[in-house]
Amino acid sequence: MGELNGVDKKQLKEDQDTSTMAVKSGGTLLHRMQQPIEHKDFVEEVRGIMDINNLLDRSAVLLDLQDQPNENPSTSSLESIVDTMLNSMMSTGSETVTREELKSLIFSNIEMDMLANTVQGTIEGDGGGHEVDQNWVCSTTEVPTLMNRVVGISRMSRHTNMGEGANEVKFFILILCPTNIKGTKTALETARTFSTLFSDMSLRHALLECTTDLEFKAQIRKTANEISTRQEKAEIDMSKEEVDNEPRFLQPFRGIRDDLARRLPYYWSDYKDGVVGPKSLQKTISTTFFLYFSIILPAIAFGNLQDDNTGGDINVEKILVGQVCGGLIFSVLAGQPLVVVMTTAPLVLFTKIILLVAQDFGFPFLPFFAMVGLWNSFFLIIYAVFNLSKLMKYSSRSTEETFGNFISIALTVDALKHLAGSFKSNYNNKACELEDIQSQHQHDSLNDTLVNPLISALSHNITKRAAAAPTDLPCQRDVSLLYLILMLGTVWLGVSLFDFVKTPYLSSGKRELLSDYALPVAVIVFSIIGSVVFNKVDLDPFKFEGKFNITLVPFEELTVGAVFFAALLGFSLSILFFMDQNISAAMVNSPENHLKKGNAYHWDLVVVALINAVLSIFGLPFMHAVLPHSPLHVQCLADKETRVTNGYARDVVTYVRETRLTNIFSNILIGITMLFLQYILPYIPKAVLDGLFLYMAVTALYGNQMFERVTLLVTEQAAYPPNHYIKRVPQRKMHTFTACQLVNLLVLCVFGFTPWPYIKMIFPVVLACFLPIRHKVLPLLVERKYLEAIDPTTKD
């Protein structure tokens, strides 16, 4: 490399001197970031019109503002513009923030010639593409010490240079907002409102003709209403273009035919999608084990309860046989294979109602029970043939989530009842009272004898009476404490592993693997802890003899009156089936799950009816779609990604493997387990089952909008997440709707948990009544446009 000539050496020296001077003069680095934001939708986002109505009247409007040189020659004339606007905006004197503090946040440098945060529009360039619209600029600033939002709008007397990308500004909007404020009122959201308006060229042209600030504001308000009307008309036109091709009630079999035509082309892919594709086999295996544990353990628990209620007519063995047979048939023939079917808690309650009615009227229980099941199947087929499932288009997310939350409450109540029963039997029984009295007597006997003989004699008499009281159960406080530890430990470990995917530990693949196997790992770990580590503690085992005695039901024992009386119970039961089956399917087919293969409400109803008809003939318990298993089944088969919006992270489903294999494999695994279940069951404590109930109740709340809105009732407004309904619905209306939903949930709990069995009979009717209440009563309290934003009806 040759030597530098004299000119090059001189130039190099000058560059070095310039660099040194820059360092000495305290030069700084400048970070710029540009990102697109959407225009404000004045129809969907209610805050847009509210901002115009509330802020515009209080905003400062300066017409034909002069761009004058600043008194300080080291600063720009832009500072003088901001000073003039701040004097007008802060003239009320209610704010304590200083002008210098405001300007330090508005500008990004000490020369005050560069705005820190701005919003501008883009227009189509002359040579193609897009370029920045330099006719207007909106400055947004968040001020920690500000109390209220303040807006200033100036129309410059001539086009003004306000820095790079804003060389010919005619309209300047200055927005100041507190830092600690509701998410829909932030500086950026307020800027979206005014920027959407000023991006309209016709508005800017009209504002040039305004002579007073009142006329200026009126023109902005008029344009906002016009934009809102245009957007609303566009939505109405789009809705009119949708073709209504739904089956009608007087078109028999139309819905079944459409379901089969929709789903049959995907039948073979329902098997292939479980093994072909990235992580498909891993997801299928982990979901199979999830279904296995979440089905077999509740089935065993319900079987024990049925055994106690029916005197052995329905027991664990029958429930497991019915589960395997019905589950396999549904897995192979169903239109929506992601729905999970099994015996549920409402069905156990209804079975007890059938038992009490049979006892009251002297009917033989098992034949009467089977006849109710046959009538139920008959009504379900009628519903499917005449396309009654189309009524589910009136079912909204609120109905589905209210019923889902009721099931979560029922699971929690069952778990807590079992825990309370354990404490009553082993911790607070007569034997424990006797031990407490004897221990206290022995501790105080010597002092009491010396100090007060009367107290000693009374204590001795109390001890004798306690000893004479019946003590059927021994005092085993360690059993109750271990029960509590195992129950809470199971739900804690399960939820912790389920959320492990959100932690930074291990690799992403290992985190996802642990999350997939959260429930099986929690059940196995705490079963080992309860049965091996604490094997000296006498835990109450499940009832299971392993004797499978399945025979045809003797229908000849029923009278004609009993057969027709069973029709009444069958009709009530069919409403429960209809609502539960369709609500579970609707939650599986939720738009958030992005399923591709379509639904099959009518055909699935036929399949469930046929399954229950066969089960009834053999005296096996009923089964239908179950919550929360069905939506959790979808979550287990889903790929998710975390998206961050305004600092809030949320998991979004990106892909779901719509396969039949998980349901088939889990039921086959249950069938295999039945062969040696009597050897395994003693090692699974009942407390672990209650922990499983709580786990399903907790994980069912993930993504539950009703639960999210209930938490908003006690959440600071500044911490509200940027959910779509928060942007689209006024806060008061949102809380009113949430309160109505809580009333619905309370009504369900009253009818579901009432001790009177004949009241429980109308529980399905109460659930069905929520549909007309949603569409006829709630619109009287909350406008329809807000209802559709916060609680859209089922569209699929």
PDB file of C-alpha atoms in Angstrom, residues 187-449:
ATOM      1  CA  ALA A 187     -50.890   9.023  24.390  1.00  0.00           C
ATOM      2  CA  LEU A 188     -50.587   6.675  21.419  1.00  0.00           C
ATOM      3  CA  GLU A 189     -54.276   5.701  21.480  1.00  0.00           C
ATOM      4  CA  THR A 190     -55.324   9.349  21.725  1.00  0.00           C
ATOM      5  CA  ALA A 191     -52.955  10.170  18.870  1.00  0.00           C
ATOM      6  CA  ARG A 192     -54.560   7.417  16.764  1.00  0.00           C
ATOM      7  CA  THR A 193     -57.922   9.136  17.171  1.00  0.00           C
ATOM      8  CA  PHE A 194     -56.775  12.583  15.976  1.00  0.00           C
ATOM      9  CA  SER A 195     -54.308  11.222  13.404  1.00  0.00           C
ATOM     10  CA  THR A 196     -57.050   9.144  11.778  1.00  0.00           C
ATOM     11  CA  LEU A 197     -59.088  12.318  11.349  1.00  0.00           C
ATOM     12  CA  PHE A 198     -56.226  14.504  10.072  1.00  0.00           C
ATOM     13  CA  SER A 199     -55.204  11.869   7.560  1.00  0.00           C
ATOM     14  CA  ASP A 200     -58.482  12.727   5.798  1.00  0.00           C
ATOM     15  CA  MET A 201     -57.578  15.294   3.126  1.00  0.00           C
ATOM     16  CA  SER A 202     -61.127  16.660   2.948  1.00  0.00           C
ATOM     17  CA  LEU A 203     -61.029  17.510   6.664  1.00  0.00           C
ATOM     18  CA  ARG A 204     -57.748  19.401   6.300  1.00  0.00           C
ATOM     19  CA  HIS A 205     -59.156  21.307   3.349  1.00  0.00           C
ATOM     20  CA  ALA A 206     -62.277  22.245   5.322  1.00  0.00           C
ATOM     21  CA  LEU A 207     -60.209  23.334   8.331  1.00  0.00           C
ATOM     22  CA  LEU A 208     -58.342  25.811   6.172  1.00  0.00           C
ATOM     23  CA  GLU A 209     -61.596  27.737   5.711  1.00  0.00           C
ATOM     24  CA  CYS A 210     -62.489  27.911   9.422  1.00  0.00           C
ATOM     25  CA  THR A 211     -62.256  31.347  11.009  1.00  0.00           C
ATOM     26  CA  THR A 212     -62.990  30.571  14.674  1.00  0.00           C
ATOM     27  CA  ASP A 213     -61.964  27.826  17.045  1.00  0.00           C
ATOM     28  CA  LEU A 214     -65.616  26.784  17.548  1.00  0.00           C
ATOM     29  CA  GLU A 215     -66.043  26.350  13.811  1.00  0.00           C
ATOM     30  CA  PHE A 216     -62.743  24.449  13.731  1.00  0.00           C
ATOM     31  CA  LYS A 217     -63.915  22.013  16.438  1.00  0.00           C
ATOM     32  CA  ALA A 218     -67.340  21.594  14.858  1.00  0.00           C
ATOM     33  CA  GLN A 219     -65.742  20.582  11.566  1.00  0.00           C
ATOM     34  CA  ILE A 220     -63.588  17.951  13.304  1.00  0.00           C
ATOM     35  CA  ARG A 221     -66.632  16.568  15.113  1.00  0.00           C
ATOM     36  CA  LYS A 222     -68.619  16.457  11.878  1.00  0.00           C
ATOM     37  CA  THR A 223     -65.864  14.558  10.082  1.00  0.00           C
ATOM     38  CA  ALA A 224     -65.573  12.053  12.951  1.00  0.00           C
ATOM     39  CA  ASN A 225     -69.289  11.283  12.710  1.00  0.00           C
ATOM     40  CA  GLU A 226     -69.056  10.962   8.910  1.00  0.00           C
ATOM     41  CA  ILE A 227     -66.152   8.509   9.149  1.00  0.00           C
ATOM     42  CA  SER A 228     -68.041   6.509  11.765  1.00  0.00           C
ATOM     43  CA  THR A 229     -71.120   6.378   9.516  1.00  0.00           C
ATOM     44  CA  ARG A 230     -69.069   5.292   6.491  1.00  0.00           C
ATOM     45  CA  GLN A 231     -67.395   2.493   8.449  1.00  0.00           C
ATOM     46  CA  GLU A 232     -70.736   1.311   9.862  1.00  0.00           C
ATOM     47  CA  LYS A 233     -72.332   1.206   6.392  1.00  0.00           C
ATOM     48  CA  ALA A 234     -69.381  -0.771   5.067  1.00  0.00           C
ATOM     49  CA  GLU A 235     -69.875  -3.382   7.807  1.00  0.00           C
ATOM     50  CA  ILE A 236     -73.613  -3.603   7.060  1.00  0.00           C
ATOM     51  CA  ASP A 237     -72.930  -4.077   3.339  1.00  0.00           C
ATOM     52  CA  MET A 238     -70.431  -6.849   4.093  1.00  0.00           C
ATOM     53  CA  SER A 239     -72.938  -8.647   6.325  1.00  0.00           C
ATOM     54  CA  LYS A 240     -75.580  -8.437   3.574  1.00  0.00           C
ATOM     55  CA  GLU A 241     -73.205 -10.138   1.159  1.00  0.00           C
ATOM     56  CA  GLU A 242     -73.015 -13.242   3.365  1.00  0.00           C
ATOM     57  CA  VAL A 243     -75.285 -15.926   1.951  1.00  0.00           C
ATOM     58  CA  ASP A 244     -77.572 -17.596   4.450  1.00  0.00           C
ATOM     59  CA  ASN A 245     -77.327 -21.265   3.512  1.00  0.00           C
ATOM     60  CA  GLU A 246     -78.363 -22.761   6.841  1.00  0.00           C
ATOM     61  CA  PRO A 247     -80.739 -25.728   6.960  1.00  0.00           C
ATOM     62  CA  ARG A 248     -84.296 -24.917   7.980  1.00  0.00           C
ATOM     63  CA  PHE A 249     -86.346 -26.782  10.550  1.00  0.00           C
ATOM     64  CA  LEU A 250     -88.724 -28.137   7.883  1.00  0.00           C
ATOM     65  CA  GLN A 251     -85.895 -29.656   5.851  1.00  0.00           C
ATOM     66  CA  PRO A 252     -85.446 -33.048   7.578  1.00  0.00           C
ATOM     67  CA  PHE A 253     -81.956 -34.566   7.507  1.00  0.00           C
ATOM     68  CA  ARG A 254     -80.531 -31.470   5.784  1.00  0.00           C
ATOM     69  CA  GLY A 255     -78.172 -30.682   8.673  1.00  0.00           C
ATOM     70  CA  ILE A 256     -76.971 -34.291   8.949  1.00  0.00           C
ATOM     71  CA  ARG A 257     -76.364 -34.425   5.203  1.00  0.00           C
ATOM     72  CA  ASP A 258     -74.420 -31.149   5.225  1.00  0.00           C
ATOM     73  CA  ASP A 259     -72.306 -32.311   8.186  1.00  0.00           C
ATOM     74  CA  LEU A 260     -71.344 -35.538   6.427  1.00  0.00           C
ATOM     75  CA  ALA A 261     -70.590 -33.709   3.169  1.00  0.00           C
ATOM     76  CA  ARG A 262     -68.384 -31.278   5.099  1.00  0.00           C
ATOM     77  CA  ARG A 263     -66.454 -33.808   7.170  1.00  0.00           C
ATOM     78  CA  LEU A 264     -66.166 -36.974   5.050  1.00  0.00           C
ATOM     79  CA  PRO A 265     -63.485 -35.551   2.709  1.00  0.00           C
ATOM     80  CA  TYR A 266     -61.235 -35.097   5.757  1.00  0.00           C
ATOM     81  CA  TYR A 267     -61.882 -38.526   7.319  1.00  0.00           C
ATOM     82  CA  TRP A 268     -58.577 -40.152   6.415  1.00  0.00           C
ATOM     83  CA  SER A 269     -56.618 -37.017   7.195  1.00  0.00           C
ATOM     84  CA  ASP A 270     -58.075 -37.218  10.724  1.00  0.00           C
ATOM     85  CA  TYR A 271     -55.807 -40.231  11.207  1.00  0.00           C
ATOM     86  CA  LYS A 272     -52.830 -38.972   9.194  1.00  0.00           C
ATOM     87  CA  ASP A 273     -52.638 -35.584  10.955  1.00  0.00           C
ATOM     88  CA  GLY A 274     -51.893 -37.330  14.249  1.00  0.00           C
ATOM     89  CA  VAL A 275     -48.575 -38.736  13.019  1.00  0.00           C
ATOM     90  CA  VAL A 276     -47.512 -36.655  10.008  1.00  0.00           C
ATOM     91  CA  GLY A 277     -46.031 -33.221  10.531  1.00  0.00           C
ATOM     92  CA  PRO A 278     -43.600 -31.488  12.906  1.00  0.00           C
ATOM     93  CA  LYS A 279     -44.084 -32.624  16.519  1.00  0.00           C
ATOM     94  CA  SER A 280     -47.349 -34.376  15.571  1.00  0.00           C
ATOM     95  CA  LEU A 281     -46.374 -37.763  17.008  1.00  0.00           C
ATOM     96  CA  GLN A 282     -45.062 -36.141  20.205  1.00  0.00           C
ATOM     97  CA  LYS A 283     -48.291 -34.161  20.636  1.00  0.00           C
ATOM     98  CA  THR A 284     -50.415 -37.245  19.957  1.00  0.00           C
ATOM     99  CA  ILE A 285     -48.606 -39.316  22.599  1.00  0.00           C
ATOM    100  CA  SER A 286     -48.671 -36.589  25.273  1.00  0.00           C
ATOM    101  CA  THR A 287     -52.340 -35.778  24.594  1.00  0.00           C
ATOM    102  CA  THR A 288     -53.218 -39.481  24.769  1.00  0.00           C
ATOM    103  CA  PHE A 289     -51.803 -39.658  28.287  1.00  0.00           C
ATOM    104  CA  PHE A 290     -53.576 -36.422  29.233  1.00  0.00           C
ATOM    105  CA  LEU A 291     -56.927 -37.859  28.099  1.00  0.00           C
ATOM    106  CA  TYR A 292     -56.163 -41.193  29.750  1.00  0.00           C
ATOM    107  CA  PHE A 293     -55.637 -39.699  33.204  1.00  0.00           C
ATOM    108  CA  SER A 294     -58.313 -36.994  32.877  1.00  0.00           C
ATOM    109  CA  ILE A 295     -60.947 -39.603  31.852  1.00  0.00           C
ATOM    110  CA  ILE A 296     -60.167 -42.718  33.882  1.00  0.00           C
ATOM    111  CA  LEU A 297     -59.733 -41.052  37.284  1.00  0.00           C
ATOM    112  CA  PRO A 298     -63.021 -39.062  37.199  1.00  0.00           C
ATOM    113  CA  ALA A 299     -64.734 -42.172  35.784  1.00  0.00           C
ATOM    114  CA  ILE A 300     -63.553 -44.194  38.774  1.00  0.00           C
ATOM    115  CA  ALA A 301     -64.675 -41.442  41.163  1.00  0.00           C
ATOM    116  CA  PHE A 302     -68.106 -41.169  39.520  1.00  0.00           C
ATOM    117  CA  GLY A 303     -68.333 -44.962  39.554  1.00  0.00           C
ATOM    118  CA  ASN A 304     -67.768 -45.063  43.309  1.00  0.00           C
ATOM    119  CA  LEU A 305     -70.412 -42.364  43.769  1.00  0.00           C
ATOM    120  CA  GLN A 306     -72.872 -44.213  41.511  1.00  0.00           C
ATOM    121  CA  ASP A 307     -72.158 -47.424  43.393  1.00  0.00           C
ATOM    122  CA  ASP A 308     -73.082 -45.764  46.685  1.00  0.00           C
ATOM    123  CA  ASN A 309     -76.190 -44.069  45.237  1.00  0.00           C
ATOM    124  CA  THR A 310     -77.636 -47.060  43.351  1.00  0.00           C
ATOM    125  CA  GLY A 311     -76.647 -49.854  45.690  1.00  0.00           C
ATOM    126  CA  GLY A 312     -74.315 -51.425  43.114  1.00  0.00           C
ATOM    127  CA  ASP A 313     -76.689 -51.329  40.105  1.00  0.00           C
ATOM    128  CA  ILE A 314     -74.230 -48.922  38.466  1.00  0.00           C
ATOM    129  CA  ASN A 315     -70.613 -49.232  39.555  1.00  0.00           C
ATOM    130  CA  VAL A 316     -67.029 -48.505  38.469  1.00  0.00           C
ATOM    131  CA  GLU A 317     -66.888 -51.559  36.194  1.00  0.00           C
ATOM    132  CA  LYS A 318     -69.975 -50.486  34.240  1.00  0.00           C
ATOM    133  CA  ILE A 319     -68.761 -46.923  33.860  1.00  0.00           C
ATOM    134  CA  LEU A 320     -65.396 -48.088  32.501  1.00  0.00           C
ATOM    135  CA  VAL A 321     -66.981 -50.562  30.067  1.00  0.00           C
ATOM    136  CA  GLY A 322     -69.378 -47.876  28.852  1.00  0.00           C
ATOM    137  CA  GLN A 323     -66.516 -45.380  28.542  1.00  0.00           C
ATOM    138  CA  VAL A 324     -64.367 -47.678  26.414  1.00  0.00           C
ATOM    139  CA  CYS A 325     -67.203 -48.784  24.125  1.00  0.00           C
ATOM    140  CA  GLY A 326     -68.847 -45.361  23.787  1.00  0.00           C
ATOM    141  CA  GLY A 327     -65.547 -43.497  23.535  1.00  0.00           C
ATOM    142  CA  LEU A 328     -64.250 -45.732  20.737  1.00  0.00           C
ATOM    143  CA  ILE A 329     -67.513 -45.544  18.777  1.00  0.00           C
ATOM    144  CA  PHE A 330     -67.566 -41.747  19.044  1.00  0.00           C
ATOM    145  CA  SER A 331     -63.879 -41.467  18.119  1.00  0.00           C
ATOM    146  CA  VAL A 332     -64.405 -43.441  14.919  1.00  0.00           C
ATOM    147  CA  LEU A 333     -67.815 -42.140  13.809  1.00  0.00           C
ATOM    148  CA  ALA A 334     -67.996 -38.552  15.143  1.00  0.00           C
ATOM    149  CA  GLY A 335     -67.800 -35.567  12.855  1.00  0.00           C
ATOM    150  CA  GLN A 336     -65.737 -33.533  15.347  1.00  0.00           C
ATOM    151  CA  PRO A 337     -63.224 -36.003  16.860  1.00  0.00           C
ATOM    152  CA  LEU A 338     -61.686 -33.389  19.174  1.00  0.00           C
ATOM    153  CA  VAL A 339     -64.795 -33.507  21.379  1.00  0.00           C
ATOM    154  CA  VAL A 340     -64.341 -35.802  24.404  1.00  0.00           C
ATOM    155  CA  VAL A 341     -67.304 -37.872  25.648  1.00  0.00           C
ATOM    156  CA  MET A 342     -67.660 -39.448  29.079  1.00  0.00           C
ATOM    157  CA  THR A 343     -69.934 -39.658  32.105  1.00  0.00           C
ATOM    158  CA  THR A 344     -70.128 -36.249  33.766  1.00  0.00           C
ATOM    159  CA  ALA A 345     -71.103 -34.828  37.137  1.00  0.00           C
ATOM    160  CA  PRO A 346     -74.503 -33.525  35.857  1.00  0.00           C
ATOM    161  CA  LEU A 347     -75.279 -37.037  34.582  1.00  0.00           C
ATOM    162  CA  VAL A 348     -74.422 -38.513  37.989  1.00  0.00           C
ATOM    163  CA  LEU A 349     -76.849 -36.031  39.581  1.00  0.00           C
ATOM    164  CA  PHE A 350     -79.540 -36.869  37.030  1.00  0.00           C
ATOM    165  CA  THR A 351     -79.059 -40.586  37.696  1.00  0.00           C
ATOM    166  CA  LYS A 352     -79.778 -39.916  41.363  1.00  0.00           C
ATOM    167  CA  ILE A 353     -82.946 -38.038  40.345  1.00  0.00           C
ATOM    168  CA  ILE A 354     -84.051 -41.083  38.304  1.00  0.00           C
ATOM    169  CA  LEU A 355     -83.358 -43.299  41.315  1.00  0.00           C
ATOM    170  CA  LEU A 356     -85.436 -41.146  43.670  1.00  0.00           C
ATOM    171  CA  VAL A 357     -88.344 -40.979  41.197  1.00  0.00           C
ATOM    172  CA  ALA A 358     -88.217 -44.752  40.738  1.00  0.00           C
ATOM    173  CA  GLN A 359     -88.266 -45.269  44.505  1.00  0.00           C
ATOM    174  CA  ASP A 360     -91.132 -42.797  45.005  1.00  0.00           C
ATOM    175  CA  PHE A 361     -93.330 -44.495  42.370  1.00  0.00           C
ATOM    176  CA  GLY A 362     -92.198 -48.079  42.985  1.00  0.00           C
ATOM    177  CA  PHE A 363     -90.520 -48.604  39.599  1.00  0.00           C
ATOM    178  CA  PRO A 364     -87.580 -51.023  39.276  1.00  0.00           C
ATOM    179  CA  PHE A 365     -84.566 -48.752  39.018  1.00  0.00           C
ATOM    180  CA  LEU A 366     -82.389 -50.269  36.293  1.00  0.00           C
ATOM    181  CA  PRO A 367     -85.196 -50.824  33.720  1.00  0.00           C
ATOM    182  CA  PHE A 368     -86.600 -47.372  34.461  1.00  0.00           C
ATOM    183  CA  PHE A 369     -83.116 -45.862  34.117  1.00  0.00           C
ATOM    184  CA  ALA A 370     -82.607 -47.619  30.767  1.00  0.00           C
ATOM    185  CA  MET A 371     -86.020 -46.499  29.480  1.00  0.00           C
ATOM    186  CA  VAL A 372     -85.167 -42.869  30.334  1.00  0.00           C
ATOM    187  CA  GLY A 373     -81.994 -43.329  28.294  1.00  0.00           C
ATOM    188  CA  LEU A 374     -83.911 -44.701  25.286  1.00  0.00           C
ATOM    189  CA  TRP A 375     -86.376 -41.799  25.367  1.00  0.00           C
ATOM    190  CA  ASN A 376     -83.420 -39.422  25.625  1.00  0.00           C
ATOM    191  CA  SER A 377     -81.873 -40.967  22.497  1.00  0.00           C
ATOM    192  CA  PHE A 378     -85.194 -40.750  20.668  1.00  0.00           C
ATOM    193  CA  PHE A 379     -85.529 -37.021  21.383  1.00  0.00           C
ATOM    194  CA  LEU A 380     -81.897 -36.369  20.407  1.00  0.00           C
ATOM    195  CA  ILE A 381     -82.426 -38.019  17.013  1.00  0.00           C
ATOM    196  CA  ILE A 382     -85.549 -35.894  16.516  1.00  0.00           C
ATOM    197  CA  TYR A 383     -83.490 -32.779  17.310  1.00  0.00           C
ATOM    198  CA  ALA A 384     -80.829 -33.808  14.791  1.00  0.00           C
ATOM    199  CA  VAL A 385     -83.281 -34.775  12.027  1.00  0.00           C
ATOM    200  CA  PHE A 386     -85.100 -31.438  12.229  1.00  0.00           C
ATOM    201  CA  ASN A 387     -81.858 -29.423  12.413  1.00  0.00           C
ATOM    202  CA  LEU A 388     -82.378 -28.004  15.913  1.00  0.00           C
ATOM    203  CA  SER A 389     -78.631 -27.614  16.328  1.00  0.00           C
ATOM    204  CA  LYS A 390     -78.895 -24.548  14.105  1.00  0.00           C
ATOM    205  CA  LEU A 391     -80.224 -22.861  17.247  1.00  0.00           C
ATOM    206  CA  MET A 392     -76.617 -22.889  18.440  1.00  0.00           C
ATOM    207  CA  LYS A 393     -75.980 -19.913  16.178  1.00  0.00           C
ATOM    208  CA  TYR A 394     -77.760 -17.998  18.953  1.00  0.00           C
ATOM    209  CA  SER A 395     -75.345 -19.420  21.482  1.00  0.00           C
ATOM    210  CA  SER A 396     -72.741 -16.856  22.395  1.00  0.00           C
ATOM    211  CA  ARG A 397     -69.396 -17.048  24.085  1.00  0.00           C
ATOM    212  CA  SER A 398     -70.964 -15.861  27.328  1.00  0.00           C
ATOM    213  CA  THR A 399     -73.336 -18.856  27.445  1.00  0.00           C
ATOM    214  CA  GLU A 400     -70.494 -21.263  26.755  1.00  0.00           C
ATOM    215  CA  GLU A 401     -68.164 -19.673  29.295  1.00  0.00           C
ATOM    216  CA  THR A 402     -70.872 -19.392  31.954  1.00  0.00           C
ATOM    217  CA  PHE A 403     -71.594 -23.101  31.686  1.00  0.00           C
ATOM    218  CA  GLY A 404     -67.864 -23.878  31.542  1.00  0.00           C
ATOM    219  CA  ASN A 405     -67.285 -21.841  34.706  1.00  0.00           C
ATOM    220  CA  PHE A 406     -70.177 -23.674  36.383  1.00  0.00           C
ATOM    221  CA  ILE A 407     -68.432 -26.968  35.612  1.00  0.00           C
ATOM    222  CA  SER A 408     -65.175 -25.588  37.036  1.00  0.00           C
ATOM    223  CA  ILE A 409     -67.034 -24.539  40.194  1.00  0.00           C
ATOM    224  CA  ALA A 410     -68.667 -27.989  40.395  1.00  0.00           C
ATOM    225  CA  LEU A 411     -65.256 -29.690  40.137  1.00  0.00           C
ATOM    226  CA  THR A 412     -63.874 -27.393  42.832  1.00  0.00           C
ATOM    227  CA  VAL A 413     -66.880 -27.973  45.096  1.00  0.00           C
ATOM    228  CA  ASP A 414     -66.531 -31.751  44.699  1.00  0.00           C
ATOM    229  CA  ALA A 415     -62.856 -31.596  45.629  1.00  0.00           C
ATOM    230  CA  LEU A 416     -63.520 -29.407  48.665  1.00  0.00           C
ATOM    231  CA  LYS A 417     -66.407 -31.652  49.767  1.00  0.00           C
ATOM    232  CA  HIS A 418     -64.096 -34.661  49.715  1.00  0.00           C
ATOM    233  CA  LEU A 419     -61.476 -32.710  51.671  1.00  0.00           C
ATOM    234  CA  ALA A 420     -64.056 -31.588  54.226  1.00  0.00           C
ATOM    235  CA  GLY A 421     -65.317 -35.174  54.501  1.00  0.00           C
ATOM    236  CA  SER A 422     -61.806 -36.400  55.198  1.00  0.00           C
ATOM    237  CA  PHE A 423     -61.317 -33.828  57.946  1.00  0.00           C
ATOM    238  CA  LYS A 424     -64.722 -34.639  59.440  1.00  0.00           C
ATOM    239  CA  SER A 425     -64.053 -38.383  59.449  1.00  0.00           C
ATOM    240  CA  ASN A 426     -60.428 -38.362  60.556  1.00  0.00           C
ATOM    241  CA  TYR A 427     -59.639 -34.988  62.171  1.00  0.00           C
ATOM    242  CA  ASN A 428     -62.759 -33.810  63.997  1.00  0.00           C
ATOM    243  CA  ASN A 429     -64.513 -37.073  64.908  1.00  0.00           C
ATOM    244  CA  LYS A 430     -65.494 -38.319  68.383  1.00  0.00           C
ATOM    245  CA  ALA A 431     -62.250 -40.195  68.850  1.00  0.00           C
ATOM    246  CA  CYS A 432     -60.236 -37.008  68.239  1.00  0.00           C
ATOM    247  CA  GLU A 433     -62.390 -35.088  70.713  1.00  0.00           C
ATOM    248  CA  LEU A 434     -61.735 -37.809  73.274  1.00  0.00           C
ATOM    249  CA  GLU A 435     -57.984 -37.636  72.677  1.00  0.00           C
ATOM    250  CA  ASP A 436     -58.025 -33.846  73.054  1.00  0.00           C
ATOM    251  CA  ILE A 437     -59.935 -34.044  76.349  1.00  0.00           C
ATOM    252  CA  GLN A 438     -57.713 -36.808  77.706  1.00  0.00           C
ATOM    253  CA  SER A 439     -54.570 -34.934  76.699  1.00  0.00           C
ATOM    254  CA  GLN A 440     -55.793 -31.753  78.313  1.00  0.00           C
ATOM    255  CA  HIS A 441     -56.884 -33.639  81.425  1.00  0.00           C
ATOM    256  CA  GLN A 442     -53.534 -35.358  81.791  1.00  0.00           C
ATOM    257  CA  HIS A 443     -51.687 -32.081  81.276  1.00  0.00           C
ATOM    258  CA  ASP A 444     -53.704 -30.189  83.874  1.00  0.00           C
ATOM    259  CA  SER A 445     -54.651 -32.969  86.278  1.00  0.00           C
ATOM    260  CA  LEU A 446     -51.897 -32.370  88.811  1.00  0.00           C
ATOM    261  CA  ASN A 447     -52.301 -28.592  88.976  1.00  0.00           C
ATOM    262  CA  ASP A 448     -56.098 -28.826  88.949  1.00  0.00           C
ATOM    263  CA  THR A 449     -56.067 -31.299  91.870  1.00  0.00           C
TER     264      THR A 449
END
